CSV table of C-alpha atoms in Angstrom, one decimal:
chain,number,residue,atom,x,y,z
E,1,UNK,CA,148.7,-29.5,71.9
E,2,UNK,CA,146.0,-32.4,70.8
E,3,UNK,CA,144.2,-31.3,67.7
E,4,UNK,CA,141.4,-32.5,69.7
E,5,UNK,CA,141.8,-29.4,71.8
E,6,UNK,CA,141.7,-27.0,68.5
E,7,UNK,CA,139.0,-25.4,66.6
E,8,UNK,CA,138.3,-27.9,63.6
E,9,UNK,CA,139.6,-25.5,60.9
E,10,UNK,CA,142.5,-25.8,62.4
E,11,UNK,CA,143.2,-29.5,63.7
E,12,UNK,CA,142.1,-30.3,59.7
E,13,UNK,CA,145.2,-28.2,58.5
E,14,UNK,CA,147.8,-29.9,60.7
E,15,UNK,CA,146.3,-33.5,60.0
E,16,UNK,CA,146.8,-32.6,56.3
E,17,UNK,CA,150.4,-31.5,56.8
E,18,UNK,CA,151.1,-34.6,59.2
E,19,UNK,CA,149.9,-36.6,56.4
E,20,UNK,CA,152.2,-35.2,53.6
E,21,UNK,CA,155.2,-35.0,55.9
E,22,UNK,CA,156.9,-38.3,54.4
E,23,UNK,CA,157.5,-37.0,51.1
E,24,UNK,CA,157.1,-33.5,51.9
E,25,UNK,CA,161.0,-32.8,50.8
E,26,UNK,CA,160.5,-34.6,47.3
E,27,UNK,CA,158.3,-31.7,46.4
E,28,UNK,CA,160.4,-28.6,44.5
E,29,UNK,CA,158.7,-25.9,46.2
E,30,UNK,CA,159.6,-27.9,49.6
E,31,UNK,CA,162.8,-29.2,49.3
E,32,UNK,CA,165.8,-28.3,48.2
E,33,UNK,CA,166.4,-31.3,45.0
E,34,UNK,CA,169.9,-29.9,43.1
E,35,UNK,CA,172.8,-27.9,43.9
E,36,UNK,CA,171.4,-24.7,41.8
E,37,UNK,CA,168.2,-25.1,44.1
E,38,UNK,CA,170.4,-25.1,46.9
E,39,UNK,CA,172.6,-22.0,46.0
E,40,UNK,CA,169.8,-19.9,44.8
E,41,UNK,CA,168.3,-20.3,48.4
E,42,UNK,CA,171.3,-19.8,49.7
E,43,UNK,CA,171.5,-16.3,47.8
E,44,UNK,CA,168.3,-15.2,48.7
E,45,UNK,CA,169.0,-15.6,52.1
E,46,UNK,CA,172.2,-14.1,52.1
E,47,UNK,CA,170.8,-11.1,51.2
E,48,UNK,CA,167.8,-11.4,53.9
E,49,UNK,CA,170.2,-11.9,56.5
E,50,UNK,CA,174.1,-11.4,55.7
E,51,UNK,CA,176.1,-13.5,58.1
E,52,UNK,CA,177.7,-10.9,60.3
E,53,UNK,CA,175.5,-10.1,62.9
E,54,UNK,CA,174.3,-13.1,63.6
E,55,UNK,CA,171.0,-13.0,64.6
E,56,UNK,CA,168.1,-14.4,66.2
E,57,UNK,CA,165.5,-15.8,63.7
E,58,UNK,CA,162.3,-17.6,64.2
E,59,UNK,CA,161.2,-20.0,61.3
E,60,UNK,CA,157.0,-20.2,61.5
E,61,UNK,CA,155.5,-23.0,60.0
E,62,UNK,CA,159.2,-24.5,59.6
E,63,UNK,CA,157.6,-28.0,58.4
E,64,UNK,CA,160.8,-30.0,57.9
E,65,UNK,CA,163.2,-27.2,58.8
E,66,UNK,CA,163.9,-25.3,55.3
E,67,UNK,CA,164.3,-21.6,56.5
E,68,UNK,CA,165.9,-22.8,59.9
E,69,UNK,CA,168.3,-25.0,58.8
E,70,UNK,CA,169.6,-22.9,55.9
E,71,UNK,CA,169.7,-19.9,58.3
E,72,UNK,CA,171.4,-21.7,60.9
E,73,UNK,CA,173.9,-23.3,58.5
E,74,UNK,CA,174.5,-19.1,57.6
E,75,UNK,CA,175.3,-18.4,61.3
E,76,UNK,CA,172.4,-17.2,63.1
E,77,UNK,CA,170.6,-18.6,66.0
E,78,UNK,CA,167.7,-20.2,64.4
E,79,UNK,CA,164.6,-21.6,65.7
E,80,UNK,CA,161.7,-23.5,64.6
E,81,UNK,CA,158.1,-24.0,65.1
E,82,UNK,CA,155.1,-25.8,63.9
E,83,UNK,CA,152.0,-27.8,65.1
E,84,UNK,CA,152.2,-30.8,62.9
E,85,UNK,CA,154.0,-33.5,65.1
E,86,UNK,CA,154.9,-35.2,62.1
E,87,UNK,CA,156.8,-32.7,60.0
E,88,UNK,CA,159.3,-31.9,63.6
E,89,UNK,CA,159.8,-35.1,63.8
E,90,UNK,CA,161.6,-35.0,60.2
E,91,UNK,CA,163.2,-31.5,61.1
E,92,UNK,CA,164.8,-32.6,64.4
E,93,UNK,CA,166.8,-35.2,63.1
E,94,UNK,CA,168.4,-33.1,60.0
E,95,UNK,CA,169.5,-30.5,62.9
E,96,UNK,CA,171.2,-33.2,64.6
E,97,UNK,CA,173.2,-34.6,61.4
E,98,UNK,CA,174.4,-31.3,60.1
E,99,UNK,CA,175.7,-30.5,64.1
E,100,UNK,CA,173.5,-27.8,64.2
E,101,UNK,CA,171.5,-26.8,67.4
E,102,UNK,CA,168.0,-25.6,66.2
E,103,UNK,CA,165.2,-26.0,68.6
E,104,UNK,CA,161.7,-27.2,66.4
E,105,UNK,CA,158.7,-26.7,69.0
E,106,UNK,CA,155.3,-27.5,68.7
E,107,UNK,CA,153.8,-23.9,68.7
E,108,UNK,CA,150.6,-21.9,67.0
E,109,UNK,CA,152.0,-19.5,64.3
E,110,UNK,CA,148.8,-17.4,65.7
E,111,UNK,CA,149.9,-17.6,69.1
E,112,UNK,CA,153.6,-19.2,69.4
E,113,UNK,CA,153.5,-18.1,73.3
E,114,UNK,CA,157.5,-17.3,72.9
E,115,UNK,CA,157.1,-13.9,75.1
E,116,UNK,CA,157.8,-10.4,73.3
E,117,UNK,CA,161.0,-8.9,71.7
E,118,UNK,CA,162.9,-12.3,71.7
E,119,UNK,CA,164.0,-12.2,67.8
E,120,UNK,CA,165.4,-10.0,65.3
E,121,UNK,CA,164.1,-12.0,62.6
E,122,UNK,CA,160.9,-14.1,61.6
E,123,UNK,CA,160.5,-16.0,58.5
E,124,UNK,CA,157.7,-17.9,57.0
E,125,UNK,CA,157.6,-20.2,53.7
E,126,UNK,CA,153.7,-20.6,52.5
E,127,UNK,CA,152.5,-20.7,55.9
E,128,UNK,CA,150.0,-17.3,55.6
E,129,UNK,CA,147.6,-18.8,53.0
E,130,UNK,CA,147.4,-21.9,55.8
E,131,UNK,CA,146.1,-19.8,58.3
E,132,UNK,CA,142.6,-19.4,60.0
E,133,UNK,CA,143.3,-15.9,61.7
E,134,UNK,CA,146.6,-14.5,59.3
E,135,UNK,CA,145.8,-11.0,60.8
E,136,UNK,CA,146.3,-12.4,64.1
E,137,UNK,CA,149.1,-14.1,63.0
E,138,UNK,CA,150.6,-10.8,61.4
E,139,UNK,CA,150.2,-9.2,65.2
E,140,UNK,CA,152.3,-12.1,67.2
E,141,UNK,CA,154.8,-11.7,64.6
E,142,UNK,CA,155.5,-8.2,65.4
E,143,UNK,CA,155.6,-8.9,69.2
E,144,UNK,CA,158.1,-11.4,68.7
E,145,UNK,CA,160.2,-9.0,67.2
E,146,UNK,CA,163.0,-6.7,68.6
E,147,UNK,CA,162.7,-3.2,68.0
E,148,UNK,CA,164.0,-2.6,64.2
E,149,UNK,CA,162.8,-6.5,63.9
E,150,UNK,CA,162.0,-7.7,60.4
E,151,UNK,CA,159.5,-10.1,59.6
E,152,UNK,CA,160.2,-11.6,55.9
E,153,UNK,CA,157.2,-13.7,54.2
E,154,UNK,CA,158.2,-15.9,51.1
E,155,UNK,CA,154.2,-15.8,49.6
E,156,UNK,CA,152.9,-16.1,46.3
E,157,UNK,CA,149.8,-16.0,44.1
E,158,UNK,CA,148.3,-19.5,42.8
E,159,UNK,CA,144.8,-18.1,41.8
E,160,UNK,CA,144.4,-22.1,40.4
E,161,UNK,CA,144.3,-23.2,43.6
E,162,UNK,CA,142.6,-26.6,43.9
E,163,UNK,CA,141.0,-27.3,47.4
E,164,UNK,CA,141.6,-30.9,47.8
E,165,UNK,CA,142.2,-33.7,50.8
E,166,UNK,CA,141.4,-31.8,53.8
E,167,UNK,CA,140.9,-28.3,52.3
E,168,UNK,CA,138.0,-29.4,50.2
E,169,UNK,CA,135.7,-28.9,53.8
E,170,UNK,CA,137.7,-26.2,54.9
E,171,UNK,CA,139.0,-23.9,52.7
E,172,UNK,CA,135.9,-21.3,52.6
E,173,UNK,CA,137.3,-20.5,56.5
E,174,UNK,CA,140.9,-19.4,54.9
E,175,UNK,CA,141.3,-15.7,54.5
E,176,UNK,CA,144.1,-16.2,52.2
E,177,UNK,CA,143.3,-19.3,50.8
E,178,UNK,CA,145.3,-19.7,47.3
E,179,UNK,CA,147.8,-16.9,48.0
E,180,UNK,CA,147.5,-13.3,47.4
E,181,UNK,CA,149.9,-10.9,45.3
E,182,UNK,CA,152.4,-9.0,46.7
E,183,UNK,CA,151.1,-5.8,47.1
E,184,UNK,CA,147.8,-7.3,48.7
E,185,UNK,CA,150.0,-7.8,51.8
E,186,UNK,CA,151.3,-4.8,52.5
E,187,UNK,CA,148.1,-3.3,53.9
E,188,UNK,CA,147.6,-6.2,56.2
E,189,UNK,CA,151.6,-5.8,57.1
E,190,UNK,CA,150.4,-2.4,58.0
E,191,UNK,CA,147.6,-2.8,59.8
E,192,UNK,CA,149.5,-5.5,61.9
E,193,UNK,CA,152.2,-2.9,63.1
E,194,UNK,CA,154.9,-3.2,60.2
E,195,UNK,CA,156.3,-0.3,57.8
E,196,UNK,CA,157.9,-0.3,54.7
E,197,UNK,CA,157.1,-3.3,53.1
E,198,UNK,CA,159.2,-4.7,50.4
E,199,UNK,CA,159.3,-6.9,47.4
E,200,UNK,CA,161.6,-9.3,46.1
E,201,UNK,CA,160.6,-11.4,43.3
E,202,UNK,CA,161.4,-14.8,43.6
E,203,UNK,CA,160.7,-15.9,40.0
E,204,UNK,CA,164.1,-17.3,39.5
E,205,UNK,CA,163.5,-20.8,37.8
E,206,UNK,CA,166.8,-22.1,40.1
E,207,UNK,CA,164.9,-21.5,43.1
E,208,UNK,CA,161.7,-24.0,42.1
E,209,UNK,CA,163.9,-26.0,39.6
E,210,UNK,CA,161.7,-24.6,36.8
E,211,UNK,CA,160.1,-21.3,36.0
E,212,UNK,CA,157.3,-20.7,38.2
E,213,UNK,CA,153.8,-20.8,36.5
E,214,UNK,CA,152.7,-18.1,39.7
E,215,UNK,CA,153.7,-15.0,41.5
E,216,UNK,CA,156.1,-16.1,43.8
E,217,UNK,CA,158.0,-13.3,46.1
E,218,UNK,CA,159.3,-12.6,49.6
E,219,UNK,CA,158.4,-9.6,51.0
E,220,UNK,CA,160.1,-8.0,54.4
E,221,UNK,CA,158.9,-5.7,56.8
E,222,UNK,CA,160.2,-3.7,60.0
E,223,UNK,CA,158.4,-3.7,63.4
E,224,UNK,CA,157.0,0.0,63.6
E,225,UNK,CA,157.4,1.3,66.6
E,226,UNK,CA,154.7,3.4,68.0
């Protein structure tokens, strides 16, 4: 899809992700930069999604393949998609040296036109906040999902947000623009067709390399069924 053919709230948050994708992995809330980094990840995830079943996860906004890769590496059948070229481009290539076989498609989080009921997991990493329509977002989530499908959103809270680059013109038409607490989400997990939200704090200085100056959490939901 041409960000020529999007709305221009939109085609102005993938050109600013295209743009940072080069060093995108040097950043600590992006990459993973030590082994402690790499094992506290590792643990969170364990617990998301033990490695017996395997299971069928869909990374949103995967970037460079963070979620998908460490999922895969766990066992499951992991797949990733985002709309800036740039950052697949990085994610395809790590795939292919660690052997794994993780298919990173260009695809809307809003509308990732996947069909219904083909996962038992989706993941996002700061992708919500990104958003033009989350809500909407929210929705094809939870038609992706199998019934007893989780959805599990590592969010967080950075009320100092500075809207800079790209955001500066568009940030006013982003619902969740700088984050939201935890419990701001669960109504909106609700309303999109998900019970029993939960909380995990992810304040763990290992898992940023530092102690986070922000809320920072992951919070999981399962597909209510009607």
């Amino acid at each position: 899809m041409s960000n020529t053919t999007l709305e221009p709230t939109k085609a102005a948050v993938i050109a600013h992700w295209n743009r940072r994708a080069a060093d995108f992995d040097a950043g600590p809330t992006h990459g993973l930069l030590n082994p402690a980094q790499d094992a506290a990840w590792r643990a969170v995830l364990a617990q998301l999604a033990p490695a017996t079943p395997a299971l069928d996860v869909l990374d949103v906004g995967c970037g460079t393949g963070f979620l998908a890769l460490l999922l895969a590496e766990a066992g499951h059948r992991a797949t990733g998609i985002d709309l800036a070229e740039e950052m697949l481009a990085l994610a395809r290539p790590k795939a292919a040296a660690r052997g794994l076989d993780v298919p990173f498609l260009a695809a809307d989080a809003e509308a990732p036109g996947l069909g219904s009921e083909k996962f038992d997991l989706v993941v996002e990493r700061h992708v919500l906040w990104t958003l033009p329509d989350p809500a909407r977002a929210l929705r094809a989530w939870r038609d992706l999902l199998r019934p007893g499908g989780r959805v599990a959103l590592v969010e967080g809270a950075w009320w100092d947000m500075q809207a800079r680059d790209e955001y500066a013109a568009i940030h006013g038409a982003l619902p969740l623009f700088g984050g939201r607490p935890a419990e701001q989400l669960a109504a909106p997990l609700i309303e999109a067709g998900f019970a029993n939200p939960q909380v995990v704090p992810l304040m763990d200085a290992a898992l940023w390399t530092e102690a986070p100056k922000h809320e920072r959490y992951l919070i999981v939901a399962t597909r209510a069924e009607a």
